[in-house]
CSV table of C-alpha atoms and ligand atoms in Angstrom, one decimal:
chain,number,residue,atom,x,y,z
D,15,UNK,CA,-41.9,-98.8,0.2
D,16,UNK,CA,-40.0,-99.5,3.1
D,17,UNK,CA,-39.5,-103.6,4.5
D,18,UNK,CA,-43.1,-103.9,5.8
D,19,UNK,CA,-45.7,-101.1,4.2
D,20,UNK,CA,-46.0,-101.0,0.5
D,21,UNK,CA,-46.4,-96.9,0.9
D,22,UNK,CA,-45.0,-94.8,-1.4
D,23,UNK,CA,-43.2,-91.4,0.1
D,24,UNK,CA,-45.6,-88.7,0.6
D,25,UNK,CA,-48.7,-91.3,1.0
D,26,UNK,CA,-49.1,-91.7,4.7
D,27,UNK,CA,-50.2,-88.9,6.8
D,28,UNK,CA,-47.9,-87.4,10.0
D,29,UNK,CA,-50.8,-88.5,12.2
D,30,UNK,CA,-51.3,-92.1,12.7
D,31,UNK,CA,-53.7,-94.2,14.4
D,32,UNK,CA,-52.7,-98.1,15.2
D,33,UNK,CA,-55.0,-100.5,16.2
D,34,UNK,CA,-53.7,-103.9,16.5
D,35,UNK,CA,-55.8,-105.6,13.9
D,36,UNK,CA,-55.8,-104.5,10.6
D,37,UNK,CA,-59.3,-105.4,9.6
D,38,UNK,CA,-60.3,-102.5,12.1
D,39,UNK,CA,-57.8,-100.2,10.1
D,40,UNK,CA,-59.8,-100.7,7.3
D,41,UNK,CA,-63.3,-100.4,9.6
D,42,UNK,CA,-62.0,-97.0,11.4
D,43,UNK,CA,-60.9,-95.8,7.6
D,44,UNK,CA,-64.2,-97.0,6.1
D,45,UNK,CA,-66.4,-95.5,9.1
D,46,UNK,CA,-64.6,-92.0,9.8
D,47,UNK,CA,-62.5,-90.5,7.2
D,48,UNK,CA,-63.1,-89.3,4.0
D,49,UNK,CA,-61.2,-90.2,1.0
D,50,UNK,CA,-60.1,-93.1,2.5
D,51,UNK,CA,-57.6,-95.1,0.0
D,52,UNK,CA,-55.0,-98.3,1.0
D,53,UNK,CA,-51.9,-97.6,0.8
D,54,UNK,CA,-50.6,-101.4,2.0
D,55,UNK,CA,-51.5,-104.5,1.8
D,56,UNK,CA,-48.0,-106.1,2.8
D,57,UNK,CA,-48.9,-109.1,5.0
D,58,UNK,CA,-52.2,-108.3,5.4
D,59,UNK,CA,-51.1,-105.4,7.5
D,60,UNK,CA,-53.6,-102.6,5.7
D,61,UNK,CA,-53.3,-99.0,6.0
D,62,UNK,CA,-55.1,-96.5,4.8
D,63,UNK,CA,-55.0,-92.5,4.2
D,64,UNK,CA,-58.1,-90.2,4.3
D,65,UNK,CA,-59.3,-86.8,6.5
D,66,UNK,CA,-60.9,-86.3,9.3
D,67,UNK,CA,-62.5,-83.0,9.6
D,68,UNK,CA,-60.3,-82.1,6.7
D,69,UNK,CA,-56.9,-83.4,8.1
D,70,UNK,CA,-55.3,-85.9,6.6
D,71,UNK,CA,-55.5,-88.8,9.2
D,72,UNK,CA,-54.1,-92.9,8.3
D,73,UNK,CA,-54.6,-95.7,10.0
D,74,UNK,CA,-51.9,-98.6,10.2
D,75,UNK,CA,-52.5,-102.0,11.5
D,76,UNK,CA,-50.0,-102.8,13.8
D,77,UNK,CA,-50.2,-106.5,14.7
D,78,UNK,CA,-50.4,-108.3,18.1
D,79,UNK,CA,-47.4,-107.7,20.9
D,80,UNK,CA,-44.3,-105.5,20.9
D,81,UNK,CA,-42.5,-107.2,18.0
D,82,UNK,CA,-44.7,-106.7,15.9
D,83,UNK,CA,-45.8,-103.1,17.0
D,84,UNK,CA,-42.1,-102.4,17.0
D,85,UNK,CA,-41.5,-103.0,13.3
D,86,UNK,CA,-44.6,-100.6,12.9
D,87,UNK,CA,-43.8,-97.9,14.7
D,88,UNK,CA,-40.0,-97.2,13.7
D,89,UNK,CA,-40.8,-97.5,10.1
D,90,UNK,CA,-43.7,-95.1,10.2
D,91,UNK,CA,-41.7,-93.0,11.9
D,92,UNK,CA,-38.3,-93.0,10.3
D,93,UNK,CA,-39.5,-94.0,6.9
D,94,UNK,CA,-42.2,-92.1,6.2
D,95,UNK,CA,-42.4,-88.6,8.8
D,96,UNK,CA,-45.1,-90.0,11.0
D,97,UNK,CA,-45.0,-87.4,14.1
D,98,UNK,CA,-48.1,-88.5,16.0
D,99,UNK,CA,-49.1,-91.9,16.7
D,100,UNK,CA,-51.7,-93.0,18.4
D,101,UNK,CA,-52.7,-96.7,19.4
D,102,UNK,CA,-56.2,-97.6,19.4
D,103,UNK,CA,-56.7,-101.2,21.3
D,104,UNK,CA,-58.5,-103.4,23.8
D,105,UNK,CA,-57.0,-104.4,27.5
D,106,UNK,CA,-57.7,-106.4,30.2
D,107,UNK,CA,-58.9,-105.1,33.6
D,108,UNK,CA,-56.6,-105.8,36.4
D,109,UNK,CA,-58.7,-103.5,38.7
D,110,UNK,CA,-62.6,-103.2,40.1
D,111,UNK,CA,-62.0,-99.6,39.5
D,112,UNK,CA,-62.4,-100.6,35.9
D,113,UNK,CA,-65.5,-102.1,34.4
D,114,UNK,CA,-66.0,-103.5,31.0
D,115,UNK,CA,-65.9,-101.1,28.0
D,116,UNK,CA,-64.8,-98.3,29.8
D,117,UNK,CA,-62.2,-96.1,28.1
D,118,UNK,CA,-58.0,-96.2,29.5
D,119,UNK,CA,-55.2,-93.6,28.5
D,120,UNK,CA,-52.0,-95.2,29.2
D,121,UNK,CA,-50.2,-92.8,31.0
D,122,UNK,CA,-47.2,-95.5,31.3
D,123,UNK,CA,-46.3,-98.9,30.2
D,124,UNK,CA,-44.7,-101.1,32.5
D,125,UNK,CA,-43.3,-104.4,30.6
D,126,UNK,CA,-42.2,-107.6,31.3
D,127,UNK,CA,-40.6,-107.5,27.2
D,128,UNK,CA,-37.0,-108.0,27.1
D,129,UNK,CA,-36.9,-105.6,24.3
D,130,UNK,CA,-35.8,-102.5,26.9
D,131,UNK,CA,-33.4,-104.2,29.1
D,132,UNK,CA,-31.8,-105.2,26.0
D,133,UNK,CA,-32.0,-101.2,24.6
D,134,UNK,CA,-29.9,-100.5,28.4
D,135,UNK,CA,-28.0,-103.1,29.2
D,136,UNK,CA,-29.9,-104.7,31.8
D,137,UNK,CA,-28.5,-101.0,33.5
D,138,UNK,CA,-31.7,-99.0,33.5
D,139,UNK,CA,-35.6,-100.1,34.0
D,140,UNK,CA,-36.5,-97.5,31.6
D,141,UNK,CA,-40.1,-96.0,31.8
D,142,UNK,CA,-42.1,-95.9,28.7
D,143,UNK,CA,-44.4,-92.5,28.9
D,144,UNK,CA,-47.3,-91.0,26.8
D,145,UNK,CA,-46.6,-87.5,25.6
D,146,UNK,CA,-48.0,-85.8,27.8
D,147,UNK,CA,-49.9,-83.1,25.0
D,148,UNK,CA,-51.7,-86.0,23.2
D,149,UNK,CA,-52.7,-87.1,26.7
D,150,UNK,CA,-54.3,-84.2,28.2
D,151,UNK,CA,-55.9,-83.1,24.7
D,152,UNK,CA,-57.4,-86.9,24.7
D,153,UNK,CA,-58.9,-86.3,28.6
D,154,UNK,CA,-60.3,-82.9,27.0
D,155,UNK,CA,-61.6,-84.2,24.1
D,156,UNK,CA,-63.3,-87.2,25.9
D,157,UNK,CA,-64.8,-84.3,28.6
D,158,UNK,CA,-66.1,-82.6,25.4
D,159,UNK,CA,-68.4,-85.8,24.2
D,160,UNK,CA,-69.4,-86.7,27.2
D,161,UNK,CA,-67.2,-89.9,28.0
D,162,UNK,CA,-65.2,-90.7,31.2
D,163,UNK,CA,-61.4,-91.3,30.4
D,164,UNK,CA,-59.3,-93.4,33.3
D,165,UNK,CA,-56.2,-92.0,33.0
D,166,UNK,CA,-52.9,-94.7,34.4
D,167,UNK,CA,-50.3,-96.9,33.9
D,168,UNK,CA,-50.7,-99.8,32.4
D,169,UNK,CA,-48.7,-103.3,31.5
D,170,UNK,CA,-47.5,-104.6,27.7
D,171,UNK,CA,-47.4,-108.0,28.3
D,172,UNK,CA,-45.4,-110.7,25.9
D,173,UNK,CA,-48.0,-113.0,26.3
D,174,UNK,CA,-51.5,-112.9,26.2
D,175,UNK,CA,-51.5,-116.0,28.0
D,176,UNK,CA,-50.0,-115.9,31.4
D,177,UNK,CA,-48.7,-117.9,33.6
D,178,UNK,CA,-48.2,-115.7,36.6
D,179,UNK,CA,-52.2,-114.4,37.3
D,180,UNK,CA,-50.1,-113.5,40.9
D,181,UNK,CA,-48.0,-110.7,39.1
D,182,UNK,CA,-51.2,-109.2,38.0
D,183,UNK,CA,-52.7,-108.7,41.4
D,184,UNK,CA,-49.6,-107.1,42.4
D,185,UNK,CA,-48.9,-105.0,39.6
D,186,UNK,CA,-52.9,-103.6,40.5
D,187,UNK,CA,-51.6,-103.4,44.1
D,188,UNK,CA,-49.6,-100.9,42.5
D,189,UNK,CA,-52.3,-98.8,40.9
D,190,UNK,CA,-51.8,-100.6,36.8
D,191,UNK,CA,-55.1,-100.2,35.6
D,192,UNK,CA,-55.1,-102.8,32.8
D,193,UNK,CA,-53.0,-105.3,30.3
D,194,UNK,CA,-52.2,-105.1,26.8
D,195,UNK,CA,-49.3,-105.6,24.5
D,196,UNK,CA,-48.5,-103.1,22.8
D,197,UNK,CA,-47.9,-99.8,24.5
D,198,UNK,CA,-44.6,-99.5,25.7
D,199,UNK,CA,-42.7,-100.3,22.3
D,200,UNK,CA,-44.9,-97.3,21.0
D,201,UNK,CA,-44.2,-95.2,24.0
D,202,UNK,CA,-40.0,-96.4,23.6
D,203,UNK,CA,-40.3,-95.8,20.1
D,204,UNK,CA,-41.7,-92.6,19.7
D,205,UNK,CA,-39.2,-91.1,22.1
D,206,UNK,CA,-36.1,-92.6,20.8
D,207,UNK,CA,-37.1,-91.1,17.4
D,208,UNK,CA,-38.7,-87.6,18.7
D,209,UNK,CA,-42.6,-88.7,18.1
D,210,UNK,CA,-45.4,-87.8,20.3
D,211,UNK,CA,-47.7,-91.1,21.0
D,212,UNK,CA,-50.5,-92.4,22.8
D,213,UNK,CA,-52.3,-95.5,23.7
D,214,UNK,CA,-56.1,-95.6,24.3
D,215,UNK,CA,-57.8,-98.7,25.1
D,216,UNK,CA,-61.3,-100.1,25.7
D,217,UNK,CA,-61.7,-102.7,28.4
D,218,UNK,CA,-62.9,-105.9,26.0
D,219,UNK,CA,-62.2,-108.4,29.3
D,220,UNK,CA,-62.0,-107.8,33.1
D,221,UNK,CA,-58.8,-110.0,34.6
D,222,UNK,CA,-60.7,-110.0,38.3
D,223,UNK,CA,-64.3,-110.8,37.6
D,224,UNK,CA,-63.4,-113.4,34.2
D,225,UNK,CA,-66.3,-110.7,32.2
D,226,UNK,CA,-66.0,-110.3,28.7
D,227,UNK,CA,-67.5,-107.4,26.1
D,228,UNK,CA,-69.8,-109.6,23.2
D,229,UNK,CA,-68.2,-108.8,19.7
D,230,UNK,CA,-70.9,-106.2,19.3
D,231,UNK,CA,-70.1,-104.2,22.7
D,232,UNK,CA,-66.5,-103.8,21.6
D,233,UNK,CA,-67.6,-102.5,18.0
D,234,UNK,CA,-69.5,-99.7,19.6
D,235,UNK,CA,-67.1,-99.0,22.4
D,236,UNK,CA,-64.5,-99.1,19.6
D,237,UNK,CA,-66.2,-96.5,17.5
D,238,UNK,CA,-66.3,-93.9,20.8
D,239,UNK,CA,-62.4,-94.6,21.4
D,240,UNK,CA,-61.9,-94.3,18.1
D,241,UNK,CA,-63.1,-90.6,17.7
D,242,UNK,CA,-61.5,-89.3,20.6
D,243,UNK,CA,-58.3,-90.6,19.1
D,244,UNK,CA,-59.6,-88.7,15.7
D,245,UNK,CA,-60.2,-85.7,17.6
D,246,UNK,CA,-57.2,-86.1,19.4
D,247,UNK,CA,-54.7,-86.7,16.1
D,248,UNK,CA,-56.0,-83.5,14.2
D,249,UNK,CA,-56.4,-80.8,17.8
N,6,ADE,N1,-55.9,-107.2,25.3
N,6,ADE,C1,-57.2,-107.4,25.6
N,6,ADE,N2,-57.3,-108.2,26.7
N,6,ADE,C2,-56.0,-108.6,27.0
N,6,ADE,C3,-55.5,-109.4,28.0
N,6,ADE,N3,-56.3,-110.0,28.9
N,6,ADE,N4,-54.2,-109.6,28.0
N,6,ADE,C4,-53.4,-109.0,27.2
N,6,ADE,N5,-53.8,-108.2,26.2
N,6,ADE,C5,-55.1,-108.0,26.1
């Protein structure tokens, strides 16, 4: 195993989806692939290995903000071969362009996280990308089922709790589409170690108008982000 997934070598696949919390690890497993079995139950972080359309396919909680996500994502990575990752998550709206449960690719994270300046010195603002191959196989794959994908950058926020509301409305002055808190230690991550990743949210609350997506509304917007990121892992 390494520090934080009780995997063994071999047992986690080299396409991984992360959503944030790992009780919908074990609901996306449960739901879409076959086979499904846990391969971790370290912290309460589950992950689990199965196929989807007979490629094998896990799914790895990855906790709440860039710390957390972090630890994740390098030890998948490093530790155990993962070559495509793919976050599966909610965000906030910052924009009217956006409505409730519609579907985001993160085509960039912009990040008030220390964790980059630290990475350069304070030197460089470096900018956290999507590969650009899981990205426009994601926009083809939501084209094929029917479902409109807004394609932009977004912001990984440190806290869910702000207290600068102002930044938002000029980040969205700016064309950021939506907030979350994970995205840019993925995007970081994954280039640093030569992965490909991707973020895909669903909008679960809209920053502007104060709407929010009943516990219901998410599961079923969920489930559609869920198999374009299937798709998306095994094309
Ligand atoms: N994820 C979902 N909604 C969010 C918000 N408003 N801020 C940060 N992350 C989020």
């Amino acid at each position: 195993m390494s520090t934080h997934i009780g995997a063994k070598p071999g047992e986690i696949a080299e396409r991984v989806l992360m959503p944030g919390d790992p009780l919908r690890a074990k609901w996306i497993a449960e739901t879409y692939l076959e086979d499904a079995t846990c391969y971790s139950t370290v912290r309460g972080m589950l992950g689990f290995t199965g196929r989807w359309n007979g490629v094998e396919v896990s799914v790895q909680g990855s906790g709440m903000g860039i710390p957390s996500a972090s630890i994740y994502a390098h030890e998948l990575i490093n530790e155990y071969g993962a070559k495509t990752l793919i976050r599966v998550g909610s965000c906030g709206a910052l924009t009217e362009d956006l409505q409730l449960r519609d579907v985001v690719a993160a085509i960039g994270s912009s990040t008030d996280s220390n964790m980059n300046r630290m990475r350069f010195d304070g030197l460089i603002d470096y900018a956290p990308v999507a590969d650009f191959g899981l990205l426009r196989t994601s926009v083809e794959v939501a084209e094929r089922r029917g479902i409109t994908v807004h394609v932009g950058p977004i912001l990984a926020a440190d806290a869910f709790y702000t207290d600068r509301p102002d930044l938002y409305d000029t980040l969205a002055d700016y064309g950021v589409l939506a907030v979350e808190m994970e995205s840019a230690a993925l995007y970081t991550i994954a280039a640093r170690f030569k992965a490909r990743a991707l973020t895909l949210l669903t909008v679960s609350d809209h920053i502007k108008t104060g709407e929010k997506t009943t516990a219901q509304e998410r599961e079923q917007t969920f489930g559609q982000m869920v198999e374009i990121a299937l798709d998306t892992a095994v094309t």
